[in-house]
Short mmCIF file of C-alpha atoms and ligand atoms in Angstrom, two decimals:
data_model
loop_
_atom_site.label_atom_id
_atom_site.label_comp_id
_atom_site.label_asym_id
_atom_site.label_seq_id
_atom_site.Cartn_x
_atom_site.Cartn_y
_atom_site.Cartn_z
CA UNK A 1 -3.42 39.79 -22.11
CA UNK A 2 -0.61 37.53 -21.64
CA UNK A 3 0.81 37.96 -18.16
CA UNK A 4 4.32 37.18 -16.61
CA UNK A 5 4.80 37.04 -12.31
CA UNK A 6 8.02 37.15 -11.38
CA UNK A 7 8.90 35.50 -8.52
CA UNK A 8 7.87 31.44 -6.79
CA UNK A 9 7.04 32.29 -3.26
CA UNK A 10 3.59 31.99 -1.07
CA UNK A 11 3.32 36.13 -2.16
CA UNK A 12 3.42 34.96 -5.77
CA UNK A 13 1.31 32.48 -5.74
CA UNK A 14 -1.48 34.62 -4.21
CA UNK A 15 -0.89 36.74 -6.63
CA UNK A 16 -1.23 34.15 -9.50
CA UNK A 17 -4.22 33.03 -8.34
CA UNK A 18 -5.97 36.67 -8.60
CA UNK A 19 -4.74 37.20 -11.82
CA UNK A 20 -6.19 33.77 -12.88
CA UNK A 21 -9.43 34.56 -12.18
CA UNK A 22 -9.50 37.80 -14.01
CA UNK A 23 -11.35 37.80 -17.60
CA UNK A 24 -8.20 40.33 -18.78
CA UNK A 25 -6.03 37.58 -18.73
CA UNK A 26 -5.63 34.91 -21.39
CA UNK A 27 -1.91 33.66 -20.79
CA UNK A 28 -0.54 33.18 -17.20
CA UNK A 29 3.18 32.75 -17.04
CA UNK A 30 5.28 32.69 -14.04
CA UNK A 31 9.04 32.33 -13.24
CA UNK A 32 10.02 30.28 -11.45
CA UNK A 33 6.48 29.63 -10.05
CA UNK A 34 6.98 26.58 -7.69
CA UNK A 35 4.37 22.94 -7.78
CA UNK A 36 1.01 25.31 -6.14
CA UNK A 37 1.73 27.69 -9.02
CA UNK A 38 1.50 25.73 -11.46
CA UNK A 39 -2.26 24.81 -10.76
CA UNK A 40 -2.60 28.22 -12.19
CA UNK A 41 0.22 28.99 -14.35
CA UNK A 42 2.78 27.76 -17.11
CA UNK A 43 5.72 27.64 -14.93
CA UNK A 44 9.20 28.65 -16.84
CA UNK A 45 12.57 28.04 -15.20
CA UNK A 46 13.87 31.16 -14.75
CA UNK A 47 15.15 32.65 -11.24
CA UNK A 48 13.65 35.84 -10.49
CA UNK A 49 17.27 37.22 -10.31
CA UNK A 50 18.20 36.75 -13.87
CA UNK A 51 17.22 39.71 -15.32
CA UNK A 52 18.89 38.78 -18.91
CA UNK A 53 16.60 35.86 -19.41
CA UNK A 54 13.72 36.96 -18.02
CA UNK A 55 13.48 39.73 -20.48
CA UNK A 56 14.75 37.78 -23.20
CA UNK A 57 11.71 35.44 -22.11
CA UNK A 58 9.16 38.28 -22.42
CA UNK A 59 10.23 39.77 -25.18
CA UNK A 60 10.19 36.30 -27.22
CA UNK A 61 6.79 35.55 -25.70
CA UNK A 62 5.50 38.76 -26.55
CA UNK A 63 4.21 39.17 -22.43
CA UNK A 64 1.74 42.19 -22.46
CA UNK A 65 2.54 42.68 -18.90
CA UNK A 66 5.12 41.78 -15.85
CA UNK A 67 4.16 41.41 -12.43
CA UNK A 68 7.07 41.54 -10.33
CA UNK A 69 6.94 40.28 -6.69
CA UNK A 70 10.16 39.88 -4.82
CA UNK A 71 12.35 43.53 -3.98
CA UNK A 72 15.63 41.92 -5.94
CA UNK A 73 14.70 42.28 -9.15
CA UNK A 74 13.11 45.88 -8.20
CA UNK A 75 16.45 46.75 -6.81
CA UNK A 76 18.39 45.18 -9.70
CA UNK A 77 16.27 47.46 -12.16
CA UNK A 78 13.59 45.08 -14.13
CA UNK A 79 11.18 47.35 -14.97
CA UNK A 80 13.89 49.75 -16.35
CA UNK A 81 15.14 46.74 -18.57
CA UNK A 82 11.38 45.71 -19.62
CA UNK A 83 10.46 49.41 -20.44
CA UNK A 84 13.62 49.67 -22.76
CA UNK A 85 12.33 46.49 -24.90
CA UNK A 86 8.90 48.31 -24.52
CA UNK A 87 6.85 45.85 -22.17
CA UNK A 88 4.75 47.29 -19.80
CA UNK A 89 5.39 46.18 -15.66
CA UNK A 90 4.26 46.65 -11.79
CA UNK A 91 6.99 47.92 -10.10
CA UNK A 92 9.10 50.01 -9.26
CA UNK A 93 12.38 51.48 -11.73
CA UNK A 94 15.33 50.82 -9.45
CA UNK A 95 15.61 54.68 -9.09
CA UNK A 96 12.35 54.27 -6.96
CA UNK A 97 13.35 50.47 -5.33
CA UNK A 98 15.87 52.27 -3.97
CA UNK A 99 13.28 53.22 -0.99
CA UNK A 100 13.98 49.65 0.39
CA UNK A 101 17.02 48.79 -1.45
CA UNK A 102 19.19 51.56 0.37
CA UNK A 103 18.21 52.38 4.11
CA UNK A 104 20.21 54.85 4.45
CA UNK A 105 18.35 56.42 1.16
CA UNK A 106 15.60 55.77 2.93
CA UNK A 107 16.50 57.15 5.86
CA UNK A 108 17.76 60.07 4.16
CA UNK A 109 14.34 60.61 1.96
CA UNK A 110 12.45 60.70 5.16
CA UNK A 111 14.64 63.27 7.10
CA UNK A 112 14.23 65.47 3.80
CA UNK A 113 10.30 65.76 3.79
CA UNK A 114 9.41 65.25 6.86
CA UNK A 115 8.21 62.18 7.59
CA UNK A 116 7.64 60.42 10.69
CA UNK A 117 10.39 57.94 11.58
CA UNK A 118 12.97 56.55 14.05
CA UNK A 119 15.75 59.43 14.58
CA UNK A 120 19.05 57.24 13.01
CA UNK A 121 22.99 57.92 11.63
CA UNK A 122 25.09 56.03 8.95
CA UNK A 123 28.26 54.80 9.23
CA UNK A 124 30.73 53.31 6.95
CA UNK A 125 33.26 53.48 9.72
CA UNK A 126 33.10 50.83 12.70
CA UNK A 127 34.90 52.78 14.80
CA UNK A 128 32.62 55.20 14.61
CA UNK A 129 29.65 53.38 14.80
CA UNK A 130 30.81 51.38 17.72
CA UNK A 131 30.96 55.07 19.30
CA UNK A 132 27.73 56.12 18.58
CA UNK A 133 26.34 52.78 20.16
CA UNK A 134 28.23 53.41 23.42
CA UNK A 135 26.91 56.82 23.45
CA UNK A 136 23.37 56.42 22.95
CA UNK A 137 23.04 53.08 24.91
CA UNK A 138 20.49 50.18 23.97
CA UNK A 139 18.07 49.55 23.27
CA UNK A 140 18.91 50.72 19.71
CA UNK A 141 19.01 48.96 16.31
CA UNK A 142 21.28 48.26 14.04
CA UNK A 143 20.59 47.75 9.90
CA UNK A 144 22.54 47.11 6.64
CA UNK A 145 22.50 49.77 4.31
CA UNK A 146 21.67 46.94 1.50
CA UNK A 147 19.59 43.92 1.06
CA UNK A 148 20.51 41.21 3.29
CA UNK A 149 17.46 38.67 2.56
CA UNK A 150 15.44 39.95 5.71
CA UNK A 151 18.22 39.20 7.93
CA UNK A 152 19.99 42.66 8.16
CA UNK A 153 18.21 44.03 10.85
CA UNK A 154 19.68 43.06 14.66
CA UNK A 155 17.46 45.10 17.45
CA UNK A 156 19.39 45.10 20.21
CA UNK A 157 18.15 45.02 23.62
CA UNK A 158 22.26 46.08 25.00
CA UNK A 159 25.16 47.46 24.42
CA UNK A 160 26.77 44.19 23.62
CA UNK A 161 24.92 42.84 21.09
CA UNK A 162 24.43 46.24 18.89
CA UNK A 163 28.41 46.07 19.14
CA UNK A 164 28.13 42.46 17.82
CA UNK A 165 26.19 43.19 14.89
CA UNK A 166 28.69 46.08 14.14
CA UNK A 167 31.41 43.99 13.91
CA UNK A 168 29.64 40.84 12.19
CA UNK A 169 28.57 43.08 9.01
CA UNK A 170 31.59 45.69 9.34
CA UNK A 171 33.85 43.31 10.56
CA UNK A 172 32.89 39.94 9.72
CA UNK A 173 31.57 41.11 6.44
CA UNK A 174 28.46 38.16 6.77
CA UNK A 175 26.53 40.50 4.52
CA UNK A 176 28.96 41.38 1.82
CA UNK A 177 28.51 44.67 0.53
CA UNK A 178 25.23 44.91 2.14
CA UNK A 179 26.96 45.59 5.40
CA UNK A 180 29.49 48.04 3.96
CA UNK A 181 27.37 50.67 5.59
CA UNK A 182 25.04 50.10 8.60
CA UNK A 183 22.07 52.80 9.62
CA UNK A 184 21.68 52.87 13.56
CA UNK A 185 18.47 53.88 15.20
CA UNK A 186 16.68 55.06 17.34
CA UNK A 187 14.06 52.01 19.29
CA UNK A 188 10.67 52.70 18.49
CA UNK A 189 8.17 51.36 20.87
CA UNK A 190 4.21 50.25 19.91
CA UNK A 191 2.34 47.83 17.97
CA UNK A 192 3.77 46.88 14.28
CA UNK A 193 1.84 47.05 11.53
CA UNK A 194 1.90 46.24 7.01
CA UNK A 195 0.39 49.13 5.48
CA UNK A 196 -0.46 48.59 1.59
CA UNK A 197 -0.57 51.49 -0.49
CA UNK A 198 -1.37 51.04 -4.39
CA UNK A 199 0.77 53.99 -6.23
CA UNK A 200 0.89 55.29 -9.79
CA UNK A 201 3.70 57.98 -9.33
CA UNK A 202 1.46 60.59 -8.30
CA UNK A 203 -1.61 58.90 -6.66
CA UNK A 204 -2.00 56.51 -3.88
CA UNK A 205 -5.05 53.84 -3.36
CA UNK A 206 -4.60 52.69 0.15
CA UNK A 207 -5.29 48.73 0.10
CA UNK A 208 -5.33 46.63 3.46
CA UNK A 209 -3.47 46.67 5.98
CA UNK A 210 -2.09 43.49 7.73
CA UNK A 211 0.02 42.41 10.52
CA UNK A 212 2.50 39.61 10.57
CA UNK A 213 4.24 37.41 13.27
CA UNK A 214 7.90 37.39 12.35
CA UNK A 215 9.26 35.24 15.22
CA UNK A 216 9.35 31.67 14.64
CA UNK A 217 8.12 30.68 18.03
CA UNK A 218 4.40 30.84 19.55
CA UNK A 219 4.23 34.07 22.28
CA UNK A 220 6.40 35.61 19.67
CA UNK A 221 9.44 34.44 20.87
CA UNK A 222 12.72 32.85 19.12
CA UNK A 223 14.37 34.02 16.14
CA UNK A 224 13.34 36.46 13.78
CA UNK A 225 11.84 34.56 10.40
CA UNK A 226 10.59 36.18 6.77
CA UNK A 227 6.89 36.10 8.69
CA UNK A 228 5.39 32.85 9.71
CA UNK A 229 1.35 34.09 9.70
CA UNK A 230 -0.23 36.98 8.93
CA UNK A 231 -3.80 38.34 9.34
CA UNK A 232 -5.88 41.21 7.66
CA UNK A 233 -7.63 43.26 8.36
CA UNK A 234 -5.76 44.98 11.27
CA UNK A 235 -7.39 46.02 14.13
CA UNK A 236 -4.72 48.57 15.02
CA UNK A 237 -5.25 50.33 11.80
CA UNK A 238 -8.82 51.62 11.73
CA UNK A 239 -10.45 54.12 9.34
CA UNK A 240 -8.61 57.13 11.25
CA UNK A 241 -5.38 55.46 11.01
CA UNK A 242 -5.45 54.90 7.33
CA UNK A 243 -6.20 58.51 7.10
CA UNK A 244 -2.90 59.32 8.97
CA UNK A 245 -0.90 56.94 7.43
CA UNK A 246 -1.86 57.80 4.56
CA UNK A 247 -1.10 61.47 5.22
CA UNK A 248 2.10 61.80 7.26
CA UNK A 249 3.55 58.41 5.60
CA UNK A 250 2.19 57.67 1.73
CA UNK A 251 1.40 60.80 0.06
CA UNK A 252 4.52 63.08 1.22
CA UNK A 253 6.83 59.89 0.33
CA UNK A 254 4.81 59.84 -3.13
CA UNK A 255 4.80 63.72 -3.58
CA UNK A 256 8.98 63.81 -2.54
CA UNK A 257 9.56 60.81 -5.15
CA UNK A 258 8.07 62.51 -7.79
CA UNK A 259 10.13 65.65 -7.02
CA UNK A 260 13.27 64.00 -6.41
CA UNK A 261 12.92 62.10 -10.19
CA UNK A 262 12.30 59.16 -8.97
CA UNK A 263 8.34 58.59 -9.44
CA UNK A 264 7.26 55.62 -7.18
CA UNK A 265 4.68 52.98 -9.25
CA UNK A 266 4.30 49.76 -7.41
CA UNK A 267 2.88 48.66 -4.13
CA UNK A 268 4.66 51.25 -1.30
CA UNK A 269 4.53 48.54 2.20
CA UNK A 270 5.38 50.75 4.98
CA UNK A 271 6.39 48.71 8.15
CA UNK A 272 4.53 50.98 10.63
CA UNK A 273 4.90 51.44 14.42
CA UNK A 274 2.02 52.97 15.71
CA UNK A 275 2.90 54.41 19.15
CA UNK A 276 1.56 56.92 21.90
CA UNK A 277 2.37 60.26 18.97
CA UNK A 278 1.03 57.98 16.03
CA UNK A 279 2.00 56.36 13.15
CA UNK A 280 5.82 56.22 12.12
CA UNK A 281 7.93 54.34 9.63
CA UNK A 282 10.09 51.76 10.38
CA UNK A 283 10.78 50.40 6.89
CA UNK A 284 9.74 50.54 3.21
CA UNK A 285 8.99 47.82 0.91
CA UNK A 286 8.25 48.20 -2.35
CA UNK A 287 6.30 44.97 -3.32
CA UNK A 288 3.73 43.23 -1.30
CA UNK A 289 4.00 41.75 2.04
CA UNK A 290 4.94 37.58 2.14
CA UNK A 291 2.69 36.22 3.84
CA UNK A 292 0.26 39.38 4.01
CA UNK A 293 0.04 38.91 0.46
CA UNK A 294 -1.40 35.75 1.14
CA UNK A 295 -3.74 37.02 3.68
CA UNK A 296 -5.02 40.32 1.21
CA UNK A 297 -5.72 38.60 -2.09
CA UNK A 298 -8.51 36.07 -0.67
CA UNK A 299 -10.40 39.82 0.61
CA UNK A 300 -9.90 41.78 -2.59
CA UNK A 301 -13.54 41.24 -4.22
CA UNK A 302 -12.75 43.21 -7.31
CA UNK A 303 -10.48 42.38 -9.95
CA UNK A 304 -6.74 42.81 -8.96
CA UNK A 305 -5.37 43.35 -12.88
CA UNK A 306 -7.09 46.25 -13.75
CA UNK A 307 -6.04 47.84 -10.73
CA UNK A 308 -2.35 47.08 -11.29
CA UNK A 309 -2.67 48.11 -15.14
CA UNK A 310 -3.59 51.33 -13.78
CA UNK A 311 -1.32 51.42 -11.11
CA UNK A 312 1.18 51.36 -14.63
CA UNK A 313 -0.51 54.02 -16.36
CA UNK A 314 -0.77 56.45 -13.68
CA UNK A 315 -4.34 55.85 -13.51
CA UNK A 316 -5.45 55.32 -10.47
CA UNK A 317 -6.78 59.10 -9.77
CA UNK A 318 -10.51 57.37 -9.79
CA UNK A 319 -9.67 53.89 -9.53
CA UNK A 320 -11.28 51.84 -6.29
CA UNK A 321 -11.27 48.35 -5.20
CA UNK A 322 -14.34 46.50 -2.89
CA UNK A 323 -13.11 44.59 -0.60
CA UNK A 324 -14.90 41.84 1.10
CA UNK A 325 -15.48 42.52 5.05
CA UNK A 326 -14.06 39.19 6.68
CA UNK A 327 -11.03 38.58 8.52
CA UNK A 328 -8.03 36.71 6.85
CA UNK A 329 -5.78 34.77 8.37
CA UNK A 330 -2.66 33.02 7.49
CA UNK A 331 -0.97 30.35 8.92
CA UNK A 332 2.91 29.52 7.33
CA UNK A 333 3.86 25.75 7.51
CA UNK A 334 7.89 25.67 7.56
CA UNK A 335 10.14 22.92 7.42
CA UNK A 336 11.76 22.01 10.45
CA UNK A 337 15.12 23.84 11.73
CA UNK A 338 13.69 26.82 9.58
CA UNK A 339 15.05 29.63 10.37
CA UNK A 340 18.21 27.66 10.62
CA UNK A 341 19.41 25.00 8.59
CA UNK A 342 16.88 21.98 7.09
CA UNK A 343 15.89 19.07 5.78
CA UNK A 344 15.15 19.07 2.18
CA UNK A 345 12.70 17.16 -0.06
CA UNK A 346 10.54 15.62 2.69
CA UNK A 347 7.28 14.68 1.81
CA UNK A 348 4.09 16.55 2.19
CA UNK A 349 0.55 14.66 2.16
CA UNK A 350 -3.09 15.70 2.49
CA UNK A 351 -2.81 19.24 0.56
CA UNK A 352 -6.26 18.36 -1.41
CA UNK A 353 -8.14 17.82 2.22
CA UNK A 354 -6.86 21.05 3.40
CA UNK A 355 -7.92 22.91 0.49
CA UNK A 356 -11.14 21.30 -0.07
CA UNK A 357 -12.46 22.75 3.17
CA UNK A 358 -14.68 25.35 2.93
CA UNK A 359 -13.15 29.08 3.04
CA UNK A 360 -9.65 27.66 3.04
CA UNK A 361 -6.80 28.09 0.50
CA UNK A 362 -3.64 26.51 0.50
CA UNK A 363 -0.46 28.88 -1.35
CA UNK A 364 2.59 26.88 -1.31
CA UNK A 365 5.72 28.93 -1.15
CA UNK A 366 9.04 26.28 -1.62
CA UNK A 367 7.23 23.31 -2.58
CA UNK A 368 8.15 20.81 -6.28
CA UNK A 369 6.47 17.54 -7.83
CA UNK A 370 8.56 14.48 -7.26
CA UNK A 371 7.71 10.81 -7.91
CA UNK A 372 3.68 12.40 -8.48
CA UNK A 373 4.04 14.05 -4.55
CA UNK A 374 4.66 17.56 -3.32
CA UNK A 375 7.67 17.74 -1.28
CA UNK A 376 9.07 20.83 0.29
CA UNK A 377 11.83 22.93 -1.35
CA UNK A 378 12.50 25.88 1.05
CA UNK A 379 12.50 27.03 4.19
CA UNK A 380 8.71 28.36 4.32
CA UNK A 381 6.59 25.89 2.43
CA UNK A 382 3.06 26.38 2.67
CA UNK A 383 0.61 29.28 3.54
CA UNK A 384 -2.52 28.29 4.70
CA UNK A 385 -5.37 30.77 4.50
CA UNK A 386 -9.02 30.99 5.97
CA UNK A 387 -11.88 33.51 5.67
CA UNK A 388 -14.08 34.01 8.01
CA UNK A 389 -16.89 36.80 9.56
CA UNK A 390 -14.43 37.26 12.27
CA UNK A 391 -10.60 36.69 13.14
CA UNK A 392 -11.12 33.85 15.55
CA UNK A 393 -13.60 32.03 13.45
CA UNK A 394 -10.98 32.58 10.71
CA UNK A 395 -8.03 31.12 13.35
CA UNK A 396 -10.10 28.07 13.97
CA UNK A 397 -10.51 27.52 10.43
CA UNK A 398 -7.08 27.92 9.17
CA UNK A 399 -5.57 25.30 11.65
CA UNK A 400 -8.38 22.95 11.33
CA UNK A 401 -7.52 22.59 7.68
CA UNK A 402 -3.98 22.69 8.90
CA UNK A 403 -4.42 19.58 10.89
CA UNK A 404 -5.54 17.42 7.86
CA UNK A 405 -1.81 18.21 6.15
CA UNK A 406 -0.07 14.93 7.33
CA UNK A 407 3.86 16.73 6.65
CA UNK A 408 6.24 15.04 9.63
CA UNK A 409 9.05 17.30 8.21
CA UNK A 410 6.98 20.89 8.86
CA UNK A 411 5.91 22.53 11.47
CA UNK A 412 3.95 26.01 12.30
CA UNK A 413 2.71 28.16 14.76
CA UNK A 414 -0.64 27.81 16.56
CA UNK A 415 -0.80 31.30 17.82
CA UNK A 416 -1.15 33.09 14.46
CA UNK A 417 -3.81 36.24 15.09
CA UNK A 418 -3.18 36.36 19.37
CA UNK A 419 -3.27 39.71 19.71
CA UNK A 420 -5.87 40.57 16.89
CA UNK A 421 -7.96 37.93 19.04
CA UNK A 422 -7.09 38.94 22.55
CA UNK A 423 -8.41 42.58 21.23
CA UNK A 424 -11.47 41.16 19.83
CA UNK A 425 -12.36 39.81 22.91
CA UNK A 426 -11.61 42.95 24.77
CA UNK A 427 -8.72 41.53 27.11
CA UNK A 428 -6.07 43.68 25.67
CA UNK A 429 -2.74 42.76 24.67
P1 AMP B 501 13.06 44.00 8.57
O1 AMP B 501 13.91 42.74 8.58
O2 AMP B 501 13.70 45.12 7.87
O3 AMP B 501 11.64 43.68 8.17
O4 AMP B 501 12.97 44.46 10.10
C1 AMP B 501 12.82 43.50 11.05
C2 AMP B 501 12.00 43.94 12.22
O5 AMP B 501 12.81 44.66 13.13
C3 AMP B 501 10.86 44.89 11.95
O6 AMP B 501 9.73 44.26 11.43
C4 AMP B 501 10.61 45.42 13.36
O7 AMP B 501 9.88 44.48 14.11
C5 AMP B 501 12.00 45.51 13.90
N1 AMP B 501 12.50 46.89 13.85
C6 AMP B 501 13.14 47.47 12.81
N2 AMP B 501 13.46 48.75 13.11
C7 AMP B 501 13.01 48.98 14.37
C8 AMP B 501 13.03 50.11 15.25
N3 AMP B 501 13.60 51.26 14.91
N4 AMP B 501 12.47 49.97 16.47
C9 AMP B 501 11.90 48.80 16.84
N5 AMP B 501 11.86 47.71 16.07
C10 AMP B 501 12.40 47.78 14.84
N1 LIG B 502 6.39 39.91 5.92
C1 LIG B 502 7.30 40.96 5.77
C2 LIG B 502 7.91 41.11 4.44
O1 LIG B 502 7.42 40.63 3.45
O2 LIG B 502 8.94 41.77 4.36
#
């Protein structure tokens, strides 16, 4: 089959790199891809955003089947445009994307069948909303209805700032039409976890669950990032959690998609708080997790194309996956001033004596070839991942192949996995 990812992150080139290995697949394409990608694919310059090329692309290259990993081109309706030239995809129709793409959808969906989430209102008026803040008193949260590259949600710890974020996305407009509407809600309290659910429209194959660390800062402190580790399994979601999470969360969102027209096929990633009552949703995504991606492909033991074929063909009633029982861990190298601004096309060295160690793989996320070096692109760069029996060993093992990357411009945490690790060695959190 001749195979097109979408997308030229850390997430895609996990993703790549399972799909290489699988006997299915005799042409691997991917656009943009980025200079790790292309150890495993044909990169072709086209942005994941431009939906007009990249169909034109697969149609003229006669691609079997699109992989699509970033929530834009979901949202913007891919799939719908591939399926009207007749080429097969994993993903969502933007009918379905619409679960992350609108919040206040979301919201919406979940207050219709019952599931499990922060109590919220939405407001196209800041007047209004600036009310309901004074009312209900912080800590509270405040969202865009729309996409705002993962930097739409403020959670506000007073008054004050929740009114700040009103007026900077009402106001301000520093969203755009993102912003036009904002949901407030209610703060949930507990331990956050990535819950990966494979869905064909009607069935759902849970995969692994992960957690991330989205501040940039070790204790978990600073500014909110895109994630800078992540680490799988997760010890907070055991077999009995799965099983509720799977039935208070997946199926009823899969059963009320299906009756509401809008049959959900993709990866469902519901951003879970598990608290004192349970499980309960704080977000949708609907792709996989960057950088839990990262951390889930080097576990999966079987073969991750069949499984997303099916996933396409609604056949994934008797479909499972094996995965292997070792902890994952990922470590995100980021160039420095990330998540602010950054230097640009600063040089990265040693990336073969990272990856050469044993149980170690190196994803690069915004990296290019220049002058026959790597040199970081973006704001998140690298994604360095270790296996091991156990999360520690798997820590230990991810930043000792971390300390052979010789990149003065980067820099990364050295706490990924703390509270996985403070659990393991029964000290709590
Ligand atoms: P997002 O950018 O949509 O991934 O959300 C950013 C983060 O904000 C989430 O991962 C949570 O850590 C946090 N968050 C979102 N909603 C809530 C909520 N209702 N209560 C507590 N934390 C939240
Ligand atoms: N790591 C969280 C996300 O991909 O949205």
């Amino acid at each position: 089959m001749k195979i097109l990812v979408v997308g030229g992150g850390g997430r895609e080139h996990a993703l790549c790199w399972a799909i290489a290995a699988s006997p299915l697949c005799t042409r691997l394409t991917c656009a943009p891809g980025n200079a790790g990608i292309a150890a495993e694919a044909e990169c072709v310059p086209i942005a994941a955003e431009d939906i007009d090329g990249l169909v034109a692309f697969a149609h003229r290259e006669a691609i079997d089947f699109v992989i699509v990993g970033p929530e834009q081109p979901l949202v913007a309706g891919l799939v719908d445009r591939l399926a009207e030239v007749g080429i097969k995809a994993f993903g969502p129709r933007a009918a379905a994307a619409a679960l992350e793409g609108s919040k206040g959808f979301m919201k919406d969906f979940c207050a219709r069948h019952g599931i499990p989430t922060a109590r919220y209102a939405r407001f196209t008026d800041a007047a209004a909303a600036r009310a309901h803040v004074r009312a209900h008193g912080a800590p509270i949260v405040v969202k865009t209805d729309g996409l705002a590259a993962g930097k739409g949600v403020v959670v506000a710890m007073t008054v004050d700032e929740a009114l700040a974020a009103i007026d900077a996305a009402m106001v301000a407009g520093q969203f755009g039409t993102a912003g036009a509407e904002l949901v407030i809600e209610e703060f949930l309290a507990g331990e956050e976890a990535s819950f990966f659910a494979l869905c064909d429209g009607t069935h759902a194959l849970p995969l692994a669950a992960a957690q991330d660390h989205k501040r940039v800062g070790d204790g978990d402190t600073g500014p909110n990032t895109g994630g800078m580790g992540a680490y799988s399994p997760a010890p907070v979601v055991d077999a009995a959690m799965t099983e509720r999470i799977m039935a208070e969360i997946v199926r009823p969102t899969l059963a009320g998609m299906r009756a509401e027209g809008r049959p959900f096929v993709g990866v469902l990633f519901a951003g879970v708080m598990i608290g004192p009552d349970g499980p309960r949703l704080i977000e949708f995504n609907v792709r996989f997790g960057d950088p839990e991606c990262q951390a889930l492909m080097p576990r999966l033991m079987s073969d991750l194309l069949p499984a997303l074929i099916a996933a396409a063909d609604g056949q994934l009633a008797n479909f499972h996956l094996r995965w292997r029982d070792v902890a994952a861990l990922a470590v995100v190298m980021a160039a420095k001033g990330y998540p602010g601004a950054y230097a640009k096309f600063t040089p990265i060295a040693g990336l073969e004596a990272a990856a050469s160690q044993p149980d170690v793989l190196v994803f690069h996320a915004g990296t290019a070839r220049r002058d026959g070096g790597i040199v970081a692109t973006g704001g998140r760069v690298l994604a360095v991942v270790a296996t091991a029996p156990g999360i520690a060993a798997a820590q230990a093992r991810a930043y000792a192949a971390i300390d052979r990357i010789d990149w003065p411009g980067g820099f990364c945490r050295r706490d990924i996995g703390w509270r996985a690790i403070a659990r393991a060695e029964g000290t709590g959190t």
